[in-house]
């Protein structure tokens, strides 16, 4: 007797359910709403206290910087770009995965995104806020940072927009605006659920205002889905363009190691790589703390690991091609820049970057590792360590060894560089923990939409499945 399922049966239902544990529509509502409506866990208070301490470190570091000047950092001549720009590019990259999961995977009809897209979008918004701090404080005279915006000042002078650094203002600003709108529009149905469940008047008023009069009628759903689709279409090119613009800041210069056309696609692949690494880290912690194993399953995590494997391989290919391009160009300065990266004063940073970004992701070729929670958690942290070092290597090694040996110098960060960077993580986790506590971290409406019960042909599909299995037997 042949008990194997025919090939046609696999097309009827998903191989693995996206929601496990026998949860119903009501069960999903109770589970996700209970995180917000229930008592604040003690672990949340502990983590929030640590994150808030980090935020205070950031505020103190910026205050001292404004008071004393950029001399408190380790900047020298010729390294005028230090940890501030490294951190800026790092945080912008972290913010890529959220919009990618939401927009591109939505347009590609990847239904597994629904369990992770909400907090990935929140991660994007928080990461872009952290990124925006560093260019503002890097200008030195922070009180005239408004020169970066197209507004006239009291001297009737308009800012000069010929600097490529101002491209970042518009690119990152546009990216943040569209990402925020995309995140907020997706929240509206869930905010209406919180409004209807609220027991206190103040909560009913707040959630009622935020839900924009949502009643869940057919006409509202039609307009909602159209708006969501349009925002996904707007966000998709931004995912590819914003980090291309950031990389073009480097590529338009003449510094050896920067002046290359590979930077835009290389930076985009690296941003998606690091962004998914951070999403994976946060997802593993969230599913453990809030017991979301039935909603964020191992299959979700495995799919993210596959994306990390693909983008990590693309980044490794870019590293190798950089050396080939330098050799093929015949430019002695370019050749020296890359030899210096691998074997010069900062070789330790280059090989840490290479190990974390190229070697460790290759472990995800093995299914047992792709589905091992402890191993993938460690590897996700390695990914972001490696991507920070990538930005450090690109920025510092090229500047410290430019055309004139007489101007070479070794860059070392100071305590204030380190504290500012650590403080940015404090701000990131402070805002992210507030999101987890007061807003639904998983989209209830979207998760329900991918459950079999949401399919009007669900009963017919089950009958067909049983019929096919019977015929096979």
Short mmCIF file of C-alpha atoms in Angstrom, two decimals, residues 201-363:
data_model
loop_
_atom_site.label_atom_id
_atom_site.label_comp_id
_atom_site.label_asym_id
_atom_site.label_seq_id
_atom_site.Cartn_x
_atom_site.Cartn_y
_atom_site.Cartn_z
CA UNK A 201 -11.78 55.77 29.30
CA UNK A 202 -8.36 57.27 28.60
CA UNK A 203 -7.35 54.18 26.61
CA UNK A 204 -10.59 54.28 24.62
CA UNK A 205 -9.95 57.92 23.75
CA UNK A 206 -6.29 57.38 22.77
CA UNK A 207 -6.84 54.22 20.76
CA UNK A 208 -10.02 55.67 19.28
CA UNK A 209 -8.11 58.68 17.97
CA UNK A 210 -5.25 56.56 16.66
CA UNK A 211 -7.53 54.05 14.92
CA UNK A 212 -9.01 56.83 12.74
CA UNK A 213 -12.60 55.67 13.08
CA UNK A 214 -11.92 52.14 11.88
CA UNK A 215 -14.99 49.89 11.95
CA UNK A 216 -13.84 47.02 9.77
CA UNK A 217 -16.48 47.41 7.08
CA UNK A 218 -16.03 46.06 3.58
CA UNK A 219 -15.50 49.54 2.10
CA UNK A 220 -12.86 50.39 4.72
CA UNK A 221 -10.99 47.15 4.08
CA UNK A 222 -11.02 47.86 0.36
CA UNK A 223 -9.50 51.32 0.82
CA UNK A 224 -7.10 50.03 3.46
CA UNK A 225 -5.72 47.30 1.22
CA UNK A 226 -5.30 49.77 -1.65
CA UNK A 227 -3.45 52.24 0.60
CA UNK A 228 -1.24 49.45 1.96
CA UNK A 229 -0.42 48.29 -1.56
CA UNK A 230 0.47 51.83 -2.68
CA UNK A 231 2.73 52.38 0.31
CA UNK A 232 4.42 49.03 -0.35
CA UNK A 233 5.04 50.17 -3.92
CA UNK A 234 6.55 53.43 -2.66
CA UNK A 235 8.70 51.73 -0.02
CA UNK A 236 10.15 49.08 -2.33
CA UNK A 237 12.39 51.38 -4.41
CA UNK A 238 13.37 53.22 -1.22
CA UNK A 239 14.82 49.99 0.21
CA UNK A 240 17.17 49.89 -2.77
CA UNK A 241 17.80 53.61 -3.12
CA UNK A 242 18.44 54.92 0.40
CA UNK A 243 21.57 52.86 1.06
CA UNK A 244 22.68 53.38 -2.53
CA UNK A 245 22.61 57.12 -1.80
CA UNK A 246 24.54 56.61 1.45
CA UNK A 247 27.18 54.59 -0.40
CA UNK A 248 27.40 57.22 -3.15
CA UNK A 249 28.76 59.66 -0.53
CA UNK A 250 31.85 57.47 -0.56
CA UNK A 251 31.85 56.55 -4.25
CA UNK A 252 31.78 60.15 -5.51
CA UNK A 253 35.02 60.95 -3.68
CA UNK A 254 38.50 60.28 -5.06
CA UNK A 255 39.83 58.50 -1.97
CA UNK A 256 41.41 55.11 -2.84
CA UNK A 257 39.10 52.35 -1.67
CA UNK A 258 36.00 54.54 -1.97
CA UNK A 259 35.97 55.60 -5.62
CA UNK A 260 34.23 52.50 -7.00
CA UNK A 261 30.93 51.74 -8.70
CA UNK A 262 30.39 48.49 -6.78
CA UNK A 263 29.38 50.37 -3.64
CA UNK A 264 25.61 50.87 -4.23
CA UNK A 265 24.63 47.19 -4.76
CA UNK A 266 27.30 46.10 -2.27
CA UNK A 267 25.93 48.42 0.43
CA UNK A 268 22.32 47.38 -0.23
CA UNK A 269 23.16 43.67 0.10
CA UNK A 270 25.10 44.40 3.29
CA UNK A 271 22.25 46.46 4.72
CA UNK A 272 19.72 43.69 4.14
CA UNK A 273 22.22 41.23 5.60
CA UNK A 274 22.73 43.23 8.80
CA UNK A 275 19.05 44.16 9.06
CA UNK A 276 17.94 40.54 8.98
CA UNK A 277 20.62 39.72 11.54
CA UNK A 278 19.09 42.22 13.96
CA UNK A 279 15.51 41.07 13.20
CA UNK A 280 16.58 37.50 13.93
CA UNK A 281 18.15 38.53 17.25
CA UNK A 282 15.05 40.44 18.34
CA UNK A 283 12.66 37.74 17.12
CA UNK A 284 14.42 35.01 19.10
CA UNK A 285 14.36 37.10 22.28
CA UNK A 286 10.72 38.20 21.81
CA UNK A 287 9.37 34.72 21.11
CA UNK A 288 11.12 33.45 24.23
CA UNK A 289 10.14 36.26 26.61
CA UNK A 290 6.51 36.54 25.45
CA UNK A 291 6.04 32.83 24.63
CA UNK A 292 5.25 33.38 20.96
CA UNK A 293 6.60 30.05 19.70
CA UNK A 294 3.26 29.25 18.01
CA UNK A 295 3.26 32.52 16.04
CA UNK A 296 7.00 33.00 15.36
CA UNK A 297 7.84 29.43 14.48
CA UNK A 298 11.16 27.80 13.70
CA UNK A 299 10.08 27.83 10.04
CA UNK A 300 9.93 31.64 10.13
CA UNK A 301 13.40 31.78 11.63
CA UNK A 302 14.75 29.29 9.09
CA UNK A 303 13.49 31.42 6.19
CA UNK A 304 15.30 34.44 7.63
CA UNK A 305 18.44 32.34 7.97
CA UNK A 306 18.24 31.50 4.28
CA UNK A 307 18.06 35.20 3.41
CA UNK A 308 21.07 35.85 5.66
CA UNK A 309 22.93 33.07 3.84
CA UNK A 310 22.12 34.55 0.42
CA UNK A 311 22.98 38.15 1.30
CA UNK A 312 26.08 37.07 3.23
CA UNK A 313 27.30 35.24 0.14
CA UNK A 314 26.65 38.39 -1.93
CA UNK A 315 28.69 40.43 0.53
CA UNK A 316 31.52 37.88 0.39
CA UNK A 317 31.46 38.04 -3.40
CA UNK A 318 31.70 41.85 -3.20
CA UNK A 319 34.75 41.61 -0.89
CA UNK A 320 36.55 39.37 -3.38
CA UNK A 321 35.55 41.51 -6.36
CA UNK A 322 36.93 44.62 -4.66
CA UNK A 323 40.41 43.10 -4.72
CA UNK A 324 39.98 41.99 -8.33
CA UNK A 325 38.75 45.45 -9.41
CA UNK A 326 41.68 47.12 -7.63
CA UNK A 327 44.17 44.81 -9.37
CA UNK A 328 42.47 45.05 -12.77
CA UNK A 329 42.32 48.86 -12.63
CA UNK A 330 46.12 49.11 -12.66
CA UNK A 331 45.87 52.03 -10.22
CA UNK A 332 48.73 51.75 -7.73
CA UNK A 333 46.84 53.74 -5.09
CA UNK A 334 43.81 51.48 -5.36
CA UNK A 335 45.96 48.35 -5.20
CA UNK A 336 47.76 49.64 -2.11
CA UNK A 337 44.45 50.57 -0.40
CA UNK A 338 43.21 46.98 -0.52
CA UNK A 339 46.54 45.40 0.34
CA UNK A 340 46.61 47.73 3.32
CA UNK A 341 43.12 46.64 4.35
CA UNK A 342 44.07 43.00 4.45
CA UNK A 343 47.64 43.26 5.74
CA UNK A 344 48.14 46.79 7.11
CA UNK A 345 47.63 48.43 10.49
CA UNK A 346 43.90 47.62 10.48
CA UNK A 347 44.22 44.03 9.26
CA UNK A 348 42.72 42.82 12.55
CA UNK A 349 39.50 44.72 11.78
CA UNK A 350 39.38 43.43 8.20
CA UNK A 351 39.68 39.78 9.19
CA UNK A 352 37.12 40.11 11.98
CA UNK A 353 34.79 41.55 9.33
CA UNK A 354 35.57 38.74 6.88
CA UNK A 355 35.11 36.00 9.48
CA UNK A 356 31.77 37.32 10.75
CA UNK A 357 30.27 38.30 7.39
CA UNK A 358 31.53 35.61 5.03
CA UNK A 359 32.59 32.51 6.96
CA UNK A 360 30.02 32.21 9.77
CA UNK A 361 26.87 32.65 7.58
CA UNK A 362 28.00 29.67 5.48
CA UNK A 363 27.04 27.46 8.43
#
